[in-house]
Amino acid sequence: MEKILNIPSENWTSPTSFDPGIEQIIIEDTLDTEKKTGIRTRFVRFNPDAGTKEVFLHDYHEEVYLVSGDQILLDKDTLELKHKYTAGEYFIRPAGTHHGPFKSYDGCVLLEIHYY
């Protein structure tokens, strides 16, 4: 059955594992990290000046579309700007790819797809 969502007006949540100012909407989540199967589709929103402090590494593939705003790749040691991404960019990260930490100066919305 088709599902239609109005993303800006959906109920965004801030899981305890997220850094402050970062929220998500889970669209679909059958990702099972123990069985190494499934897929997760979600939107992630960074409020202006929100950011992460850790480098991410996982055993599933990740594809990310930067829907709006900016996302800043920070140097893992100094947390200084390493690269600025803008709306319309698409990231393909095979399993085992180190990525982050990230920040957004103006805020951003990401569409993320995680899968085995």
PDB file of C-alpha atoms in Angstrom:
ATOM      1  CA  MET A   1       0.000   0.000   0.000  1.00  0.00           C
ATOM      2  CA  GLU A   2       1.301   3.437  -0.923  1.00  0.00           C
ATOM      3  CA  LYS A   3       2.368   5.736   1.900  1.00  0.00           C
ATOM      4  CA  ILE A   4       2.497   9.498   1.380  1.00  0.00           C
ATOM      5  CA  LEU A   5       4.305  11.673   3.909  1.00  0.00           C
ATOM      6  CA  ASN A   6       4.649  15.432   4.251  1.00  0.00           C
ATOM      7  CA  ILE A   7       8.198  15.381   5.590  1.00  0.00           C
ATOM      8  CA  PRO A   8       8.398  18.929   7.050  1.00  0.00           C
ATOM      9  CA  SER A   9       5.237  18.362   9.122  1.00  0.00           C
ATOM     10  CA  GLU A  10       6.029  14.804  10.264  1.00  0.00           C
ATOM     11  CA  ASN A  11       6.966  14.005  13.864  1.00  0.00           C
ATOM     12  CA  TRP A  12      10.759  14.349  14.017  1.00  0.00           C
ATOM     13  CA  THR A  13      12.422  12.507  16.913  1.00  0.00           C
ATOM     14  CA  SER A  14      15.769  12.948  18.640  1.00  0.00           C
ATOM     15  CA  PRO A  15      17.070   9.512  19.675  1.00  0.00           C
ATOM     16  CA  THR A  16      19.293   9.544  22.761  1.00  0.00           C
ATOM     17  CA  SER A  17      22.173   8.281  20.610  1.00  0.00           C
ATOM     18  CA  PHE A  18      22.026  11.453  18.461  1.00  0.00           C
ATOM     19  CA  ASP A  19      23.980  14.607  19.235  1.00  0.00           C
ATOM     20  CA  PRO A  20      21.882  17.656  20.274  1.00  0.00           C
ATOM     21  CA  GLY A  21      20.083  19.437  17.431  1.00  0.00           C
ATOM     22  CA  ILE A  22      19.889  16.373  15.162  1.00  0.00           C
ATOM     23  CA  GLU A  23      16.545  14.669  14.496  1.00  0.00           C
ATOM     24  CA  GLN A  24      15.188  11.890  12.315  1.00  0.00           C
ATOM     25  CA  ILE A  25      12.063  10.450  10.744  1.00  0.00           C
ATOM     26  CA  ILE A  26      12.217   6.692  10.121  1.00  0.00           C
ATOM     27  CA  ILE A  27      10.359   5.811   6.923  1.00  0.00           C
ATOM     28  CA  GLU A  28      11.143   2.092   6.753  1.00  0.00           C
ATOM     29  CA  ASP A  29      13.339  -0.013   9.006  1.00  0.00           C
ATOM     30  CA  THR A  30      13.919  -3.708   8.453  1.00  0.00           C
ATOM     31  CA  LEU A  31      17.687  -3.362   8.967  1.00  0.00           C
ATOM     32  CA  ASP A  32      18.860  -6.265  11.141  1.00  0.00           C
ATOM     33  CA  THR A  33      22.510  -5.814  12.093  1.00  0.00           C
ATOM     34  CA  GLU A  34      22.725  -9.302  13.622  1.00  0.00           C
ATOM     35  CA  LYS A  35      21.348 -11.175  10.591  1.00  0.00           C
ATOM     36  CA  LYS A  36      22.965  -8.695   8.167  1.00  0.00           C
ATOM     37  CA  THR A  37      19.744  -8.181   6.207  1.00  0.00           C
ATOM     38  CA  GLY A  38      17.255  -5.455   5.476  1.00  0.00           C
ATOM     39  CA  ILE A  39      17.080  -1.766   4.731  1.00  0.00           C
ATOM     40  CA  ARG A  40      16.507   1.480   6.618  1.00  0.00           C
ATOM     41  CA  THR A  41      15.230   4.638   4.973  1.00  0.00           C
ATOM     42  CA  ARG A  42      15.133   7.817   7.002  1.00  0.00           C
ATOM     43  CA  PHE A  43      15.355  11.578   6.872  1.00  0.00           C
ATOM     44  CA  VAL A  44      17.875  13.244   9.170  1.00  0.00           C
ATOM     45  CA  ARG A  45      17.724  16.938  10.016  1.00  0.00           C
ATOM     46  CA  PHE A  46      20.555  19.032  11.479  1.00  0.00           C
ATOM     47  CA  ASN A  47      19.485  22.297  13.083  1.00  0.00           C
ATOM     48  CA  PRO A  48      21.799  25.263  12.360  1.00  0.00           C
ATOM     49  CA  ASP A  49      25.216  24.739  13.995  1.00  0.00           C
ATOM     50  CA  ALA A  50      24.351  21.180  15.081  1.00  0.00           C
ATOM     51  CA  GLY A  51      27.033  18.578  14.583  1.00  0.00           C
ATOM     52  CA  THR A  52      28.480  15.214  15.457  1.00  0.00           C
ATOM     53  CA  LYS A  53      31.773  14.605  17.192  1.00  0.00           C
ATOM     54  CA  GLU A  54      32.494  11.007  16.181  1.00  0.00           C
ATOM     55  CA  VAL A  55      33.716   9.207  13.097  1.00  0.00           C
ATOM     56  CA  PHE A  56      31.072   6.737  11.917  1.00  0.00           C
ATOM     57  CA  LEU A  57      31.840   3.197  10.764  1.00  0.00           C
ATOM     58  CA  HIS A  58      29.301   0.448  10.108  1.00  0.00           C
ATOM     59  CA  ASP A  59      29.091  -2.881   8.312  1.00  0.00           C
ATOM     60  CA  TYR A  60      26.161  -1.924   6.054  1.00  0.00           C
ATOM     61  CA  HIS A  61      26.145   0.260   2.940  1.00  0.00           C
ATOM     62  CA  GLU A  62      24.893   3.828   3.127  1.00  0.00           C
ATOM     63  CA  GLU A  63      23.629   6.224   0.481  1.00  0.00           C
ATOM     64  CA  VAL A  64      22.813   9.810   1.413  1.00  0.00           C
ATOM     65  CA  TYR A  65      21.181  12.612  -0.566  1.00  0.00           C
ATOM     66  CA  LEU A  66      21.657  16.142   0.780  1.00  0.00           C
ATOM     67  CA  VAL A  67      18.147  17.491   0.187  1.00  0.00           C
ATOM     68  CA  SER A  68      18.678  21.010   1.506  1.00  0.00           C
ATOM     69  CA  GLY A  69      21.176  23.122   3.387  1.00  0.00           C
ATOM     70  CA  ASP A  70      24.859  22.449   3.920  1.00  0.00           C
ATOM     71  CA  GLN A  71      26.813  19.669   5.523  1.00  0.00           C
ATOM     72  CA  ILE A  72      30.369  20.178   6.672  1.00  0.00           C
ATOM     73  CA  LEU A  73      32.908  17.365   6.940  1.00  0.00           C
ATOM     74  CA  LEU A  74      35.125  18.126   9.924  1.00  0.00           C
ATOM     75  CA  ASP A  75      38.674  17.014  10.623  1.00  0.00           C
ATOM     76  CA  LYS A  76      38.388  14.187  13.161  1.00  0.00           C
ATOM     77  CA  ASP A  77      41.147  15.568  15.385  1.00  0.00           C
ATOM     78  CA  THR A  78      40.661  19.344  15.264  1.00  0.00           C
ATOM     79  CA  LEU A  79      36.945  19.521  14.297  1.00  0.00           C
ATOM     80  CA  GLU A  80      37.937  22.188  11.754  1.00  0.00           C
ATOM     81  CA  LEU A  81      36.287  22.440   8.319  1.00  0.00           C
ATOM     82  CA  LYS A  82      37.619  19.854   5.909  1.00  0.00           C
ATOM     83  CA  HIS A  83      34.992  20.063   3.137  1.00  0.00           C
ATOM     84  CA  LYS A  84      31.624  21.780   2.603  1.00  0.00           C
ATOM     85  CA  TYR A  85      28.847  19.887   0.802  1.00  0.00           C
ATOM     86  CA  THR A  86      25.767  21.597  -0.644  1.00  0.00           C
ATOM     87  CA  ALA A  87      22.209  20.603  -1.521  1.00  0.00           C
ATOM     88  CA  GLY A  88      21.973  18.146  -4.398  1.00  0.00           C
ATOM     89  CA  GLU A  89      25.086  16.132  -3.549  1.00  0.00           C
ATOM     90  CA  TYR A  90      24.775  12.337  -3.236  1.00  0.00           C
ATOM     91  CA  PHE A  91      27.090  10.199  -1.121  1.00  0.00           C
ATOM     92  CA  ILE A  92      27.705   6.479  -1.691  1.00  0.00           C
ATOM     93  CA  ARG A  93      29.474   4.829   1.224  1.00  0.00           C
ATOM     94  CA  PRO A  94      30.240   1.111   0.964  1.00  0.00           C
ATOM     95  CA  ALA A  95      30.234  -0.897   4.184  1.00  0.00           C
ATOM     96  CA  GLY A  96      33.354  -0.154   6.222  1.00  0.00           C
ATOM     97  CA  THR A  97      33.717   3.456   5.019  1.00  0.00           C
ATOM     98  CA  HIS A  98      34.827   5.898   7.734  1.00  0.00           C
ATOM     99  CA  HIS A  99      32.813   9.148   7.585  1.00  0.00           C
ATOM    100  CA  GLY A 100      32.307  12.157   9.810  1.00  0.00           C
ATOM    101  CA  PRO A 101      32.316  13.989  12.052  1.00  0.00           C
ATOM    102  CA  PHE A 102      29.808  16.391  10.475  1.00  0.00           C
ATOM    103  CA  LYS A 103      28.297  19.794  11.170  1.00  0.00           C
ATOM    104  CA  SER A 104      25.820  22.078   9.444  1.00  0.00           C
ATOM    105  CA  TYR A 105      26.187  25.852   9.554  1.00  0.00           C
ATOM    106  CA  ASP A 106      22.745  26.657   8.132  1.00  0.00           C
ATOM    107  CA  GLY A 107      20.956  23.399   8.970  1.00  0.00           C
ATOM    108  CA  CYS A 108      20.294  20.593   6.522  1.00  0.00           C
ATOM    109  CA  VAL A 109      17.993  17.717   5.621  1.00  0.00           C
ATOM    110  CA  LEU A 110      19.426  14.380   4.476  1.00  0.00           C
ATOM    111  CA  LEU A 111      17.700  11.358   2.949  1.00  0.00           C
ATOM    112  CA  GLU A 112      19.615   8.268   4.125  1.00  0.00           C
ATOM    113  CA  ILE A 113      19.336   4.678   2.906  1.00  0.00           C
ATOM    114  CA  HIS A 114      21.176   1.936   4.826  1.00  0.00           C
ATOM    115  CA  TYR A 115      21.248  -1.640   3.507  1.00  0.00           C
ATOM    116  CA  TYR A 116      23.154  -4.935   3.463  1.00  0.00           C
TER     117      TYR A 116
END
